[in-house]
Amino acid sequence: MKKKTINNLQVKGKRVLVRCDFNVPLINGEITDDTRIVAALPTIKKLIADGGRLVLCSHLGKPKGPDPKATMEPVALRLSTHLGQNVAFLGYDEVVNDKVRETVSNMKDGEVVVLQNTRFRKEEGKNEESFSKDLASLADIYVNDAFGSAHRAHCSTVGVTEFVAESAVGFLMEKELKFLGGAVEDPVRPFVAILGGLKVSDKIKVIDKLLEKVDKLIIGGAMAYTFMKAQGHNIGESFLEEESIGYAKEMMQKAKDKGVKLLLPIDTTVAKEFSADAEHKVVAANGIEDGWQGLDIGVKTRELFCDAIKDAKTVIWNGPMGVFEFQNFAKGTLALAKAMADIDATTIIGGGDSAAAVNQLGYGDKMTHISTGGGASLEFLEGKALPGVEAVQNA
Ligand code: AMP
């Protein structure tokens, strides 16, 4: 697939609308983690250096219309600090209006403005033409660098491309597609995937798809207990998706048929209740008693899983091995993060909670790539085309 990238654009003197992923966490109007803003800087800096007039837009949170708690103003301020230049915030509830158009038409080369939250417009989530056209009225060129929103067909990710003369993907989007795409399409082997987190049902298509590609599939986290139940074990009060037991059996059979090594926990850390300081102990996978729930993989499973990735050349990981938010149940996730940091392989973290876990545990900078999009990276691994990428390619 040929991608149009910002390396082959002539942006000097042009108005460039950049869809970023500035969906940062805010507490009382303060940005608590600006990873996503920092991740957008290479594209922004390149376009400034090339003389573009930058109009940046993004969604933030899930407002159902104008909502002062979801204003983009803190983002504009933080960007201004990172870029060392003034970044004007055009904070109108309509996002685009005549005042915005006038300001943008008076911009000089290298200047940057930030629009209000795209979700202040109700048309955004429905990909309705009126807002797509409004956004397009501010741009000669459109750049999509918001991988985290690429799985959604919204005005700012898809609709706008119909009304702008030229479209391209930014550096961040390119990087995401390179690593995730490379892993799925042409991985250096052995290729190991690690899946964890809460629900089997969220990852049904991913498990199915990965079994076609990987040499080994490791399953931990809450979703492992549905597999353990399918193996015939008692799982006590552990998290179970009854309706996915049949699917788990199917996947175990599929792994056998494909010659893929499917690794499940052989022991588990169980607790009396779901809390940070709950009484806990390690038991064998077939030794969970009623009244106990599994909140992490056990000691032997840690060794088994870490050992399984030692000779890997590509590892992709989505979903923590246990309730990593509680220190007592973060050991499995921590051990695996450390093992991934130590191996000589392309290591990819598939966004969302696994990215948070790896960063929180201090191994973020040891990974080859940490995806900025949880949902988008899962859909990509499922083999789905991402509408935000398709729209730019087809524009
Ligand atoms: P996901 O969003 O599917 O990646 O799920 C991540 C969440 O799963 C985290 O908040 C973890 O605390 C939670 N989790 C992982 N393992 C377990 C477990 N054994 N029991 C309950 N929750 C878990």
Short mmCIF file of C-alpha atoms and ligand atoms in Angstrom, two decimals:
data_model
loop_
_atom_site.label_atom_id
_atom_site.label_comp_id
_atom_site.label_asym_id
_atom_site.label_seq_id
_atom_site.Cartn_x
_atom_site.Cartn_y
_atom_site.Cartn_z
CA MET A 1 0.00 0.00 0.00
CA LYS A 2 1.43 3.35 -0.99
CA LYS A 3 1.07 5.99 1.65
CA LYS A 4 1.23 9.70 1.06
CA THR A 5 3.45 11.05 3.77
CA ILE A 6 4.49 14.51 4.85
CA ASN A 7 7.91 13.91 3.31
CA ASN A 8 6.42 14.31 -0.13
CA LEU A 9 4.30 17.40 0.52
CA GLN A 10 5.00 21.00 -0.47
CA VAL A 11 3.55 22.92 2.45
CA LYS A 12 5.28 26.31 2.20
CA GLY A 13 2.69 29.08 2.46
CA LYS A 14 -0.12 26.54 2.62
CA ARG A 15 -2.73 26.04 5.33
CA VAL A 16 -2.20 22.56 6.73
CA LEU A 17 -4.95 21.01 8.87
CA VAL A 18 -3.37 18.37 11.10
CA ARG A 19 -5.59 15.86 12.91
CA CYS A 20 -3.59 15.01 16.02
CA ASP A 21 -4.35 12.69 18.91
CA PHE A 22 -4.37 15.16 21.80
CA ASN A 23 -6.74 13.03 23.86
CA VAL A 24 -4.71 13.57 27.03
CA PRO A 25 -5.84 12.83 30.59
CA LEU A 26 -6.97 15.98 32.45
CA ILE A 27 -7.60 16.43 36.15
CA ASN A 28 -9.14 19.80 37.08
CA GLY A 29 -7.97 21.22 33.78
CA GLU A 30 -4.35 20.07 34.33
CA ILE A 31 -2.73 17.65 31.87
CA THR A 32 -1.49 14.69 33.92
CA ASP A 33 0.34 12.89 31.10
CA ASP A 34 1.41 14.66 27.89
CA THR A 35 2.84 11.59 26.09
CA ARG A 36 0.40 12.06 23.22
CA ILE A 37 1.35 15.73 22.76
CA VAL A 38 5.04 14.82 22.75
CA ALA A 39 4.36 12.01 20.25
CA ALA A 40 2.82 14.55 17.84
CA LEU A 41 5.81 16.92 17.93
CA PRO A 42 7.93 15.40 15.11
CA THR A 43 5.15 15.96 12.56
CA ILE A 44 4.35 19.44 13.85
CA LYS A 45 8.00 20.51 13.88
CA LYS A 46 8.60 19.18 10.37
CA LEU A 47 5.59 21.09 9.01
CA ILE A 48 6.67 24.28 10.80
CA ALA A 49 10.21 23.94 9.44
CA ASP A 50 8.82 23.48 5.93
CA GLY A 51 6.87 26.74 6.20
CA GLY A 52 3.34 25.40 6.62
CA ARG A 53 0.61 27.35 8.42
CA LEU A 54 -0.58 24.82 10.93
CA VAL A 55 -4.16 24.37 12.07
CA LEU A 56 -4.21 21.57 14.65
CA CYS A 57 -7.34 19.71 15.69
CA SER A 58 -8.22 16.77 17.92
CA HIS A 59 -10.90 15.37 20.15
CA LEU A 60 -10.40 15.23 23.91
CA GLY A 61 -12.53 13.01 26.15
CA LYS A 62 -16.10 12.15 25.28
CA PRO A 63 -18.10 15.39 25.45
CA LYS A 64 -21.53 15.23 23.84
CA GLY A 65 -21.29 18.87 22.74
CA PRO A 66 -19.59 22.02 24.07
CA ASP A 67 -18.25 21.32 27.55
CA PRO A 68 -15.76 23.62 29.33
CA LYS A 69 -14.22 20.59 31.08
CA ALA A 70 -13.09 19.23 27.71
CA THR A 71 -11.58 22.41 26.30
CA MET A 72 -8.38 22.15 24.25
CA GLU A 73 -6.91 25.26 25.87
CA PRO A 74 -4.48 23.35 28.16
CA VAL A 75 -3.24 21.46 25.10
CA ALA A 76 -2.49 24.69 23.22
CA LEU A 77 -0.59 26.02 26.25
CA ARG A 78 1.46 22.85 26.64
CA LEU A 79 2.24 22.78 22.93
CA SER A 80 3.43 26.34 23.09
CA THR A 81 5.92 25.31 25.82
CA HIS A 82 7.14 22.29 23.85
CA LEU A 83 7.53 24.24 20.61
CA GLY A 84 8.97 27.39 22.16
CA GLN A 85 6.62 29.56 20.15
CA ASN A 86 3.20 31.08 20.58
CA VAL A 87 0.34 28.69 19.80
CA ALA A 88 -2.97 30.52 19.53
CA PHE A 89 -6.03 28.75 20.87
CA LEU A 90 -9.15 29.38 18.78
CA GLY A 91 -11.64 28.32 21.43
CA TYR A 92 -15.05 28.62 19.81
CA ASP A 93 -17.83 26.15 20.63
CA GLU A 94 -18.63 25.84 16.89
CA VAL A 95 -14.94 24.80 16.41
CA VAL A 96 -14.97 26.47 12.98
CA ASN A 97 -16.69 29.82 12.37
CA ASP A 98 -16.00 33.00 10.42
CA LYS A 99 -13.64 34.34 13.09
CA VAL A 100 -11.59 31.16 12.92
CA ARG A 101 -11.53 31.32 9.11
CA GLU A 102 -10.36 34.93 9.24
CA THR A 103 -7.60 34.20 11.77
CA VAL A 104 -6.39 31.27 9.72
CA SER A 105 -6.41 33.27 6.48
CA ASN A 106 -4.11 35.85 8.18
CA MET A 107 -1.59 33.29 9.46
CA LYS A 108 2.06 33.51 8.48
CA ASP A 109 4.36 30.64 7.49
CA GLY A 110 5.39 28.53 10.50
CA GLU A 111 2.58 29.78 12.74
CA VAL A 112 0.44 27.32 14.70
CA VAL A 113 -3.14 27.48 15.98
CA VAL A 114 -5.24 24.91 17.85
CA LEU A 115 -8.97 24.49 17.26
CA GLN A 116 -11.52 23.68 19.96
CA ASN A 117 -12.36 20.01 20.70
CA THR A 118 -13.81 18.44 17.52
CA ARG A 119 -16.41 16.59 19.63
CA PHE A 120 -18.01 19.93 20.52
CA ARG A 121 -19.67 19.51 17.13
CA LYS A 122 -22.34 16.83 17.19
CA GLU A 123 -21.68 15.98 13.54
CA GLU A 124 -18.13 14.75 14.33
CA GLY A 125 -19.01 11.22 15.48
CA LYS A 126 -21.52 10.78 12.65
CA ASN A 127 -19.10 11.85 9.94
CA GLU A 128 -21.61 14.43 8.67
CA GLU A 129 -20.74 16.58 5.71
CA SER A 130 -21.40 20.00 7.29
CA PHE A 131 -18.57 19.76 9.81
CA SER A 132 -16.25 17.98 7.37
CA LYS A 133 -16.72 20.91 4.99
CA ASP A 134 -16.15 23.43 7.79
CA LEU A 135 -12.86 21.77 8.67
CA ALA A 136 -11.86 21.57 5.03
CA SER A 137 -12.52 25.30 4.60
CA LEU A 138 -9.45 25.90 6.80
CA ALA A 139 -7.07 23.78 4.78
CA ASP A 140 -5.18 23.44 1.53
CA ILE A 141 -3.68 20.19 2.79
CA TYR A 142 -4.89 17.67 5.38
CA VAL A 143 -2.55 15.53 7.47
CA ASN A 144 -3.78 12.70 9.69
CA ASP A 145 -1.39 11.87 12.52
CA ALA A 146 -3.99 10.53 14.95
CA PHE A 147 -3.42 6.79 14.98
CA GLY A 148 -5.46 6.49 18.19
CA SER A 149 -8.55 7.67 16.29
CA ALA A 150 -7.85 6.00 12.95
CA HIS A 151 -10.32 3.18 13.64
CA ARG A 152 -13.17 5.70 13.75
CA ALA A 153 -14.82 7.23 10.69
CA HIS A 154 -15.40 10.77 11.93
CA CYS A 155 -15.46 14.16 10.18
CA SER A 156 -11.94 15.00 11.34
CA THR A 157 -10.47 11.60 10.40
CA VAL A 158 -12.39 10.61 7.27
CA GLY A 159 -15.05 13.09 6.03
CA VAL A 160 -12.67 16.03 5.73
CA THR A 161 -10.46 14.21 3.18
CA GLU A 162 -13.26 14.43 0.61
CA PHE A 163 -13.13 18.20 0.58
CA VAL A 164 -9.39 18.93 0.77
CA ALA A 165 -7.21 18.86 -2.32
CA GLU A 166 -4.35 16.88 -0.83
CA SER A 167 -4.05 14.48 2.13
CA ALA A 168 -1.21 12.60 3.81
CA VAL A 169 -0.33 10.70 6.98
CA GLY A 170 2.03 12.17 9.59
CA PHE A 171 5.19 10.65 11.08
CA LEU A 172 3.45 9.13 14.09
CA MET A 173 0.87 7.39 11.94
CA GLU A 174 3.63 6.17 9.64
CA LYS A 175 5.58 4.77 12.57
CA GLU A 176 2.55 2.96 13.97
CA LEU A 177 1.75 1.41 10.60
CA LYS A 178 5.37 0.43 10.07
CA PHE A 179 5.72 -1.42 13.38
CA LEU A 180 2.26 -2.92 13.73
CA GLY A 181 1.97 -3.61 10.01
CA GLY A 182 5.49 -5.07 9.86
CA ALA A 183 4.76 -7.38 12.78
CA VAL A 184 1.58 -8.69 11.26
CA GLU A 185 2.61 -8.87 7.62
CA ASP A 186 6.24 -9.89 7.69
CA PRO A 187 7.53 -10.60 11.22
CA VAL A 188 11.07 -11.70 11.91
CA ARG A 189 10.63 -15.11 13.56
CA PRO A 190 10.18 -16.54 16.09
CA PHE A 191 7.12 -14.30 16.47
CA VAL A 192 5.42 -14.39 19.86
CA ALA A 193 2.22 -12.62 20.87
CA ILE A 194 1.25 -12.03 24.48
CA LEU A 195 -2.37 -11.28 25.28
CA GLY A 196 -3.81 -10.36 28.62
CA GLY A 197 -6.25 -7.89 30.12
CA LEU A 198 -9.82 -8.33 30.99
CA LYS A 199 -12.01 -9.82 28.32
CA VAL A 200 -11.70 -12.68 25.87
CA SER A 201 -14.70 -11.21 24.06
CA ASP A 202 -12.77 -7.97 23.32
CA LYS A 203 -10.00 -9.97 21.72
CA ILE A 204 -11.85 -12.76 19.92
CA LYS A 205 -10.85 -11.64 16.43
CA VAL A 206 -7.31 -10.82 17.52
CA ILE A 207 -6.72 -14.28 18.98
CA ASP A 208 -8.12 -15.89 15.86
CA LYS A 209 -6.02 -13.72 13.56
CA LEU A 210 -2.82 -14.03 15.59
CA LEU A 211 -3.08 -17.82 15.58
CA GLU A 212 -2.62 -17.60 11.80
CA LYS A 213 0.61 -15.64 12.23
CA VAL A 214 2.51 -16.39 15.41
CA ASP A 215 4.83 -19.18 16.50
CA LYS A 216 3.70 -18.90 20.11
CA LEU A 217 0.70 -17.30 21.76
CA ILE A 218 0.83 -16.51 25.47
CA ILE A 219 -2.40 -15.81 27.31
CA GLY A 220 -2.49 -14.30 30.80
CA GLY A 221 -4.56 -11.71 32.66
CA ALA A 222 -8.21 -12.12 33.55
CA MET A 223 -8.98 -13.60 30.13
CA ALA A 224 -6.81 -16.63 30.92
CA TYR A 225 -9.37 -17.92 33.46
CA THR A 226 -11.96 -18.52 30.75
CA PHE A 227 -9.33 -20.64 28.97
CA MET A 228 -8.48 -22.42 32.24
CA LYS A 229 -12.17 -23.15 32.74
CA ALA A 230 -12.23 -24.53 29.19
CA GLN A 231 -9.33 -26.80 30.21
CA GLY A 232 -11.60 -28.20 32.90
CA HIS A 233 -10.11 -26.39 35.92
CA ASN A 234 -12.10 -24.96 38.79
CA ILE A 235 -11.46 -21.20 38.74
CA GLY A 236 -13.25 -20.19 41.96
CA GLU A 237 -14.41 -16.59 41.84
CA SER A 238 -11.98 -15.57 39.07
CA PHE A 239 -13.24 -13.44 36.20
CA LEU A 240 -15.14 -15.68 33.79
CA GLU A 241 -16.90 -15.10 30.51
CA GLU A 242 -19.19 -18.10 30.40
CA GLU A 243 -20.24 -17.39 26.82
CA SER A 244 -16.62 -17.50 25.62
CA ILE A 245 -15.74 -20.96 26.98
CA GLY A 246 -16.70 -22.63 23.70
CA TYR A 247 -14.62 -20.14 21.77
CA ALA A 248 -11.64 -20.74 24.08
CA LYS A 249 -11.90 -24.48 23.32
CA GLU A 250 -12.02 -23.76 19.62
CA MET A 251 -8.92 -21.60 19.84
CA MET A 252 -7.02 -24.28 21.77
CA GLN A 253 -7.88 -26.73 19.00
CA LYS A 254 -6.93 -24.22 16.31
CA ALA A 255 -3.54 -23.69 17.95
CA LYS A 256 -2.95 -27.47 17.89
CA ASP A 257 -3.99 -27.73 14.24
CA LYS A 258 -1.73 -24.85 13.24
CA GLY A 259 1.23 -26.08 15.27
CA VAL A 260 1.20 -22.88 17.34
CA LYS A 261 2.36 -23.22 20.92
CA LEU A 262 -0.44 -21.83 23.12
CA LEU A 263 0.83 -21.06 26.60
CA LEU A 264 -1.63 -20.69 29.46
CA PRO A 265 -0.95 -20.17 33.17
CA ILE A 266 0.25 -23.26 35.06
CA ASP A 267 -0.12 -21.49 38.39
CA THR A 268 -1.83 -18.34 39.57
CA THR A 269 -1.87 -15.81 42.38
CA VAL A 270 -5.26 -15.95 44.02
CA ALA A 271 -6.80 -13.50 46.48
CA LYS A 272 -9.69 -13.58 48.92
CA GLU A 273 -11.12 -10.39 47.43
CA PHE A 274 -10.48 -7.79 44.73
CA SER A 275 -8.42 -5.26 46.68
CA ALA A 276 -4.84 -3.99 46.90
CA ASP A 277 -4.09 -5.59 50.26
CA ALA A 278 -6.23 -8.73 49.97
CA GLU A 279 -4.93 -11.95 51.51
CA HIS A 280 -3.25 -13.88 48.66
CA LYS A 281 -1.26 -16.98 47.77
CA VAL A 282 0.05 -18.84 44.73
CA VAL A 283 -1.68 -22.06 43.72
CA ALA A 284 -1.42 -24.47 40.79
CA ALA A 285 -3.73 -23.82 37.83
CA ASN A 286 -5.82 -26.83 38.89
CA GLY A 287 -5.78 -25.85 42.55
CA ILE A 288 -8.02 -22.77 42.73
CA GLU A 289 -10.51 -23.21 45.57
CA ASP A 290 -13.96 -21.69 45.77
CA GLY A 291 -13.89 -18.34 47.53
CA TRP A 292 -10.59 -17.32 45.86
CA GLN A 293 -10.06 -15.32 42.68
CA GLY A 294 -7.03 -15.19 40.38
CA LEU A 295 -5.55 -11.69 40.15
CA ASP A 296 -2.14 -12.44 38.63
CA ILE A 297 -0.15 -15.24 37.03
CA GLY A 298 1.89 -17.36 39.46
CA VAL A 299 5.67 -17.72 39.98
CA LYS A 300 6.10 -20.76 37.69
CA THR A 301 3.98 -19.14 34.98
CA ARG A 302 6.16 -16.03 35.15
CA GLU A 303 9.18 -18.24 34.43
CA LEU A 304 7.36 -20.16 31.72
CA PHE A 305 6.22 -17.01 29.91
CA CYS A 306 9.54 -15.16 30.25
CA ASP A 307 11.36 -18.23 29.00
CA ALA A 308 9.01 -18.48 26.02
CA ILE A 309 10.06 -15.09 24.69
CA LYS A 310 13.81 -15.49 25.24
CA ASP A 311 14.61 -16.56 21.69
CA ALA A 312 11.87 -14.46 20.05
CA LYS A 313 12.73 -11.94 17.36
CA THR A 314 9.36 -10.18 17.32
CA VAL A 315 7.10 -9.85 20.36
CA ILE A 316 3.81 -8.05 20.45
CA TRP A 317 2.01 -7.53 23.76
CA ASN A 318 -1.50 -6.37 24.49
CA GLY A 319 -3.06 -6.53 27.96
CA PRO A 320 -1.55 -6.87 31.44
CA MET A 321 -0.94 -10.28 33.09
CA GLY A 322 -2.84 -9.33 36.23
CA VAL A 323 -4.28 -6.43 38.18
CA PHE A 324 -1.07 -4.42 37.77
CA GLU A 325 -2.69 -1.39 39.41
CA PHE A 326 -2.26 -3.25 42.76
CA GLN A 327 1.38 -3.79 43.64
CA ASN A 328 0.77 -7.29 45.02
CA PHE A 329 -0.66 -8.39 41.70
CA ALA A 330 1.70 -6.54 39.34
CA LYS A 331 4.50 -9.11 39.56
CA GLY A 332 3.53 -11.07 36.44
CA THR A 333 3.21 -7.93 34.32
CA LEU A 334 6.46 -6.58 35.75
CA ALA A 335 8.37 -9.82 35.06
CA LEU A 336 7.19 -9.90 31.48
CA ALA A 337 7.97 -6.22 30.90
CA LYS A 338 11.48 -6.82 32.22
CA ALA A 339 11.91 -9.94 30.09
CA MET A 340 10.81 -8.00 27.01
CA ALA A 341 13.23 -5.20 27.84
CA ASP A 342 16.10 -7.69 28.05
CA ILE A 343 15.68 -9.58 24.78
CA ASP A 344 17.21 -8.76 21.44
CA ALA A 345 13.97 -8.48 19.47
CA THR A 346 11.50 -6.02 18.03
CA THR A 347 9.20 -5.43 20.98
CA ILE A 348 5.85 -3.82 20.41
CA ILE A 349 3.33 -2.79 23.04
CA GLY A 350 -0.20 -2.54 21.73
CA GLY A 351 -1.41 0.58 23.49
CA GLY A 352 -4.06 1.05 26.16
CA ASP A 353 -3.48 -0.57 29.54
CA SER A 354 -0.37 -2.48 28.51
CA ALA A 355 1.27 0.80 27.47
CA ALA A 356 0.28 2.34 30.80
CA ALA A 357 1.61 -0.71 32.66
CA VAL A 358 4.96 -0.75 30.86
CA ASN A 359 5.43 3.00 31.34
CA GLN A 360 4.32 2.89 34.96
CA LEU A 361 6.73 0.05 35.69
CA GLY A 362 9.58 2.02 34.12
CA TYR A 363 10.25 -0.05 30.98
CA GLY A 364 8.71 2.27 28.41
CA ASP A 365 11.96 3.42 26.84
CA LYS A 366 13.23 -0.17 26.55
CA MET A 367 10.57 -1.18 24.02
CA THR A 368 10.97 -0.80 20.26
CA HIS A 369 7.53 0.70 19.88
CA ILE A 370 4.64 1.57 22.17
CA SER A 371 1.48 2.15 20.23
CA THR A 372 -0.47 5.31 21.05
CA GLY A 373 -3.77 3.69 20.10
CA GLY A 374 -5.29 0.88 22.17
CA GLY A 375 -8.49 0.30 20.20
CA ALA A 376 -6.87 1.18 16.87
CA SER A 377 -3.95 -1.19 17.42
CA LEU A 378 -6.30 -4.05 18.30
CA GLU A 379 -8.40 -3.44 15.20
CA PHE A 380 -5.26 -3.27 13.12
CA LEU A 381 -4.06 -6.59 14.55
CA GLU A 382 -7.46 -8.07 13.74
CA GLY A 383 -6.62 -7.28 10.14
CA LYS A 384 -9.26 -4.58 9.77
CA ALA A 385 -8.62 -1.63 7.49
CA LEU A 386 -8.49 1.58 9.53
CA PRO A 387 -10.90 4.14 8.03
CA GLY A 388 -8.62 7.06 8.91
CA VAL A 389 -5.75 5.49 6.97
CA GLU A 390 -7.87 4.33 4.05
CA ALA A 391 -9.38 7.80 3.62
CA VAL A 392 -5.96 9.40 3.25
CA GLN A 393 -4.77 6.70 0.88
CA ASN A 394 -7.83 6.96 -1.29
CA ALA A 395 -8.07 10.75 -1.25
P1 AMP B 1 -7.82 -4.55 29.03
O1 AMP B 1 -8.42 -3.17 28.98
O2 AMP B 1 -8.67 -5.60 28.42
O3 AMP B 1 -6.38 -4.58 28.56
O4 AMP B 1 -7.81 -4.92 30.58
C1 AMP B 1 -6.97 -4.30 31.49
C2 AMP B 1 -7.51 -4.47 32.87
O5 AMP B 1 -7.60 -5.85 33.17
C3 AMP B 1 -6.61 -3.85 33.92
O6 AMP B 1 -7.29 -2.82 34.56
C4 AMP B 1 -6.31 -5.00 34.87
O7 AMP B 1 -6.38 -4.62 36.21
C5 AMP B 1 -7.42 -5.98 34.54
N1 AMP B 1 -7.01 -7.35 34.90
C6 AMP B 1 -5.92 -8.01 34.47
N2 AMP B 1 -5.87 -9.23 35.05
C7 AMP B 1 -6.95 -9.35 35.86
C8 AMP B 1 -7.44 -10.37 36.70
N3 AMP B 1 -6.80 -11.53 36.85
N4 AMP B 1 -8.62 -10.16 37.33
C9 AMP B 1 -9.27 -8.99 37.19
N5 AMP B 1 -8.84 -7.98 36.41
C10 AMP B 1 -7.70 -8.15 35.75
#
